[in-house]
PDB file of C-alpha atoms in Angstrom:
ATOM      1  CA  UNK A  29       0.000   0.000   0.000  1.00  0.00           C
ATOM      2  CA  UNK A  30       1.311   3.404  -0.962  1.00  0.00           C
ATOM      3  CA  UNK A  31       1.902   5.934   1.759  1.00  0.00           C
ATOM      4  CA  UNK A  32       2.685   9.630   1.415  1.00  0.00           C
ATOM      5  CA  UNK A  33       4.489  11.503   4.178  1.00  0.00           C
ATOM      6  CA  UNK A  34       4.867  15.281   4.073  1.00  0.00           C
ATOM      7  CA  UNK A  35       7.538  17.271   5.867  1.00  0.00           C
ATOM      8  CA  UNK A  36       8.952  20.768   5.935  1.00  0.00           C
ATOM      9  CA  UNK A  37       6.076  22.763   7.330  1.00  0.00           C
ATOM     10  CA  UNK A  38       6.633  25.420   9.948  1.00  0.00           C
ATOM     11  CA  UNK A  39       6.227  28.985  11.134  1.00  0.00           C
ATOM     12  CA  UNK A  40       7.618  31.701   8.886  1.00  0.00           C
ATOM     13  CA  UNK A  41       7.315  35.418   8.462  1.00  0.00           C
ATOM     14  CA  UNK A  42       5.553  36.902   5.448  1.00  0.00           C
ATOM     15  CA  UNK A  43       7.919  37.244   2.527  1.00  0.00           C
ATOM     16  CA  UNK A  44      10.055  34.307   3.534  1.00  0.00           C
ATOM     17  CA  UNK A  45      10.356  30.905   1.903  1.00  0.00           C
ATOM     18  CA  UNK A  46       9.617  27.333   2.858  1.00  0.00           C
ATOM     19  CA  UNK A  47      10.111  24.020   1.102  1.00  0.00           C
ATOM     20  CA  UNK A  48       7.728  21.125   1.574  1.00  0.00           C
ATOM     21  CA  UNK A  49       8.612  17.566   0.696  1.00  0.00           C
ATOM     22  CA  UNK A  50       6.498  14.465   0.239  1.00  0.00           C
ATOM     23  CA  UNK A  51       8.045  11.019   0.362  1.00  0.00           C
ATOM     24  CA  UNK A  52       6.201   8.113  -1.217  1.00  0.00           C
ATOM     25  CA  UNK A  53       6.474   4.458  -0.423  1.00  0.00           C
ATOM     26  CA  UNK A  54       5.573   1.656  -2.774  1.00  0.00           C
ATOM     27  CA  UNK A  55       6.368   1.020  -6.399  1.00  0.00           C
ATOM     28  CA  UNK A  56       5.866   2.836  -9.706  1.00  0.00           C
ATOM     29  CA  UNK A  57       6.005   6.358  -8.262  1.00  0.00           C
ATOM     30  CA  UNK A  58       7.018   7.722 -11.659  1.00  0.00           C
ATOM     31  CA  UNK A  59       3.794   6.447 -13.249  1.00  0.00           C
ATOM     32  CA  UNK A  60       1.556   8.765 -11.266  1.00  0.00           C
ATOM     33  CA  UNK A  61       0.617  12.402 -11.297  1.00  0.00           C
ATOM     34  CA  UNK A  62       1.209  14.173  -7.996  1.00  0.00           C
ATOM     35  CA  UNK A  63      -0.403  17.197  -6.448  1.00  0.00           C
ATOM     36  CA  UNK A  64      -0.395  19.556  -3.490  1.00  0.00           C
ATOM     37  CA  UNK A  65      -3.571  20.821  -1.878  1.00  0.00           C
ATOM     38  CA  UNK A  66      -4.134  22.982   1.170  1.00  0.00           C
ATOM     39  CA  UNK A  67      -6.861  23.646   3.682  1.00  0.00           C
ATOM     40  CA  UNK A  68      -7.273  26.659   5.936  1.00  0.00           C
ATOM     41  CA  UNK A  69      -9.570  26.670   8.990  1.00  0.00           C
ATOM     42  CA  UNK A  70     -13.166  27.045   7.942  1.00  0.00           C
ATOM     43  CA  UNK A  71     -12.385  26.682   4.259  1.00  0.00           C
ATOM     44  CA  UNK A  72     -12.627  23.914   1.695  1.00  0.00           C
ATOM     45  CA  UNK A  73      -9.487  22.090   0.681  1.00  0.00           C
ATOM     46  CA  UNK A  74      -8.116  23.721  -2.457  1.00  0.00           C
ATOM     47  CA  UNK A  75      -5.745  22.867  -5.244  1.00  0.00           C
ATOM     48  CA  UNK A  76      -2.259  24.377  -5.067  1.00  0.00           C
ATOM     49  CA  UNK A  77      -0.054  22.675  -7.655  1.00  0.00           C
ATOM     50  CA  UNK A  78       0.389  19.483  -9.626  1.00  0.00           C
ATOM     51  CA  UNK A  79       3.072  17.764 -11.648  1.00  0.00           C
ATOM     52  CA  UNK A  80       2.212  15.063 -14.146  1.00  0.00           C
ATOM     53  CA  UNK A  81       4.157  11.910 -14.826  1.00  0.00           C
ATOM     54  CA  UNK A  82       5.537  13.632 -17.921  1.00  0.00           C
ATOM     55  CA  UNK A  83       6.647  16.684 -15.938  1.00  0.00           C
ATOM     56  CA  UNK A  84       3.882  19.080 -16.914  1.00  0.00           C
ATOM     57  CA  UNK A  85       3.312  21.711 -14.221  1.00  0.00           C
ATOM     58  CA  UNK A  86       0.041  23.271 -13.078  1.00  0.00           C
ATOM     59  CA  UNK A  87      -0.584  25.940 -10.444  1.00  0.00           C
ATOM     60  CA  UNK A  88      -3.443  27.697  -8.783  1.00  0.00           C
ATOM     61  CA  UNK A  89      -3.636  31.364  -9.764  1.00  0.00           C
ATOM     62  CA  UNK A  90      -3.013  32.382  -6.169  1.00  0.00           C
ATOM     63  CA  UNK A  91       0.443  30.762  -6.098  1.00  0.00           C
ATOM     64  CA  UNK A  92       1.548  31.103  -9.723  1.00  0.00           C
ATOM     65  CA  UNK A  93       4.983  32.703  -9.860  1.00  0.00           C
ATOM     66  CA  UNK A  94       5.657  32.136  -6.157  1.00  0.00           C
ATOM     67  CA  UNK A  95       5.453  28.347  -5.751  1.00  0.00           C
ATOM     68  CA  UNK A  96       7.320  25.690  -7.698  1.00  0.00           C
ATOM     69  CA  UNK A  97       6.458  22.003  -7.724  1.00  0.00           C
ATOM     70  CA  UNK A  98       9.048  19.403  -8.663  1.00  0.00           C
ATOM     71  CA  UNK A  99       9.572  15.675  -8.427  1.00  0.00           C
ATOM     72  CA  UNK A 100      12.485  13.281  -8.101  1.00  0.00           C
ATOM     73  CA  UNK A 101      11.383   9.890  -9.358  1.00  0.00           C
ATOM     74  CA  UNK A 102      14.585   8.180  -8.239  1.00  0.00           C
ATOM     75  CA  UNK A 103      13.992   9.319  -4.656  1.00  0.00           C
ATOM     76  CA  UNK A 104      10.189   9.004  -4.962  1.00  0.00           C
ATOM     77  CA  UNK A 105       9.634  12.497  -3.690  1.00  0.00           C
ATOM     78  CA  UNK A 106       7.630  15.530  -4.744  1.00  0.00           C
ATOM     79  CA  UNK A 107       8.479  18.971  -3.425  1.00  0.00           C
ATOM     80  CA  UNK A 108       6.835  22.362  -3.202  1.00  0.00           C
ATOM     81  CA  UNK A 109       9.121  25.368  -3.017  1.00  0.00           C
ATOM     82  CA  UNK A 110       7.150  28.281  -1.611  1.00  0.00           C
ATOM     83  CA  UNK A 111       8.606  31.768  -1.967  1.00  0.00           C
ATOM     84  CA  UNK A 112       7.259  35.183  -1.032  1.00  0.00           C
ATOM     85  CA  UNK A 113       4.869  33.613   1.410  1.00  0.00           C
ATOM     86  CA  UNK A 114       1.751  35.521   2.391  1.00  0.00           C
ATOM     87  CA  UNK A 115      -0.448  35.304   5.453  1.00  0.00           C
ATOM     88  CA  UNK A 116      -3.164  33.844   3.217  1.00  0.00           C
ATOM     89  CA  UNK A 117      -0.879  30.878   2.499  1.00  0.00           C
ATOM     90  CA  UNK A 118      -1.393  29.694   6.066  1.00  0.00           C
ATOM     91  CA  UNK A 119      -2.929  26.213   5.856  1.00  0.00           C
ATOM     92  CA  UNK A 120      -2.368  22.519   6.249  1.00  0.00           C
ATOM     93  CA  UNK A 121      -0.696  21.318   3.071  1.00  0.00           C
ATOM     94  CA  UNK A 122      -1.410  17.858   1.700  1.00  0.00           C
ATOM     95  CA  UNK A 123       0.445  15.788  -0.845  1.00  0.00           C
ATOM     96  CA  UNK A 124      -1.676  13.495  -3.017  1.00  0.00           C
ATOM     97  CA  UNK A 125      -1.423  10.934  -5.814  1.00  0.00           C
ATOM     98  CA  UNK A 126      -3.924  10.578  -8.654  1.00  0.00           C
ATOM     99  CA  UNK A 127      -5.852   7.443  -9.523  1.00  0.00           C
ATOM    100  CA  UNK A 128      -4.967   7.548 -13.200  1.00  0.00           C
ATOM    101  CA  UNK A 129      -1.588   6.884 -14.758  1.00  0.00           C
ATOM    102  CA  UNK A 130      -2.430   8.126 -18.257  1.00  0.00           C
ATOM    103  CA  UNK A 131       0.270  10.110 -20.000  1.00  0.00           C
ATOM    104  CA  UNK A 132      -2.108  12.960 -20.649  1.00  0.00           C
ATOM    105  CA  UNK A 133      -4.660  14.300 -18.189  1.00  0.00           C
ATOM    106  CA  UNK A 134      -6.403  17.658 -18.492  1.00  0.00           C
ATOM    107  CA  UNK A 135      -5.843  20.433 -15.984  1.00  0.00           C
ATOM    108  CA  UNK A 136      -9.412  20.050 -14.784  1.00  0.00           C
ATOM    109  CA  UNK A 137      -8.580  16.507 -13.699  1.00  0.00           C
ATOM    110  CA  UNK A 138      -5.512  17.603 -11.776  1.00  0.00           C
ATOM    111  CA  UNK A 139      -7.258  20.423  -9.927  1.00  0.00           C
ATOM    112  CA  UNK A 140     -10.127  18.184  -8.784  1.00  0.00           C
ATOM    113  CA  UNK A 141      -9.343  16.549  -5.435  1.00  0.00           C
ATOM    114  CA  UNK A 142     -11.644  13.626  -6.257  1.00  0.00           C
ATOM    115  CA  UNK A 143      -9.064  12.619  -8.888  1.00  0.00           C
ATOM    116  CA  UNK A 144      -6.655  11.703  -6.091  1.00  0.00           C
ATOM    117  CA  UNK A 145      -6.957   8.478  -4.153  1.00  0.00           C
ATOM    118  CA  UNK A 146      -3.911   8.606  -1.891  1.00  0.00           C
ATOM    119  CA  UNK A 147      -3.241  11.432   0.561  1.00  0.00           C
ATOM    120  CA  UNK A 148      -0.616  12.304   3.112  1.00  0.00           C
ATOM    121  CA  UNK A 149      -1.383  13.324   6.670  1.00  0.00           C
ATOM    122  CA  UNK A 150      -0.636  16.987   6.004  1.00  0.00           C
ATOM    123  CA  UNK A 151       1.909  19.483   7.269  1.00  0.00           C
ATOM    124  CA  UNK A 152       1.093  22.827   8.851  1.00  0.00           C
ATOM    125  CA  UNK A 153       2.370  26.046   7.311  1.00  0.00           C
ATOM    126  CA  UNK A 154       1.815  29.221   9.298  1.00  0.00           C
ATOM    127  CA  UNK A 155       2.773  32.615   7.926  1.00  0.00           C
ATOM    128  CA  UNK A 156       2.779  35.621  10.269  1.00  0.00           C
ATOM    129  CA  UNK A 157       3.261  39.327   9.645  1.00  0.00           C
TER     130      UNK A 157
END
């Protein structure tokens, strides 16, 4: 059974950077699309970024230009580099793996959390002024 474990969360001041990592267990990591979602108190979980098995990148408008998603298939990890953090970025961040292994999936599939069947436990990111 695949497990995803996030790390790297913490408390940072607005404008600073943080790097989240997600380590996957199990086989065939490179066959799957991976994503990051986040959830703030009282809000729905929302899409942040995704990277497909072919390396295509997708971002939410709110993080475009500030966050960078990457993957290392040899190490079975996916990372989220977060720069110029804002107070609104405060949330629990979740790593997730999609159900499908197709080479091409539309953006709408990647931004929909129901497309993901494996989730990490989450890591807290708190940004203060």
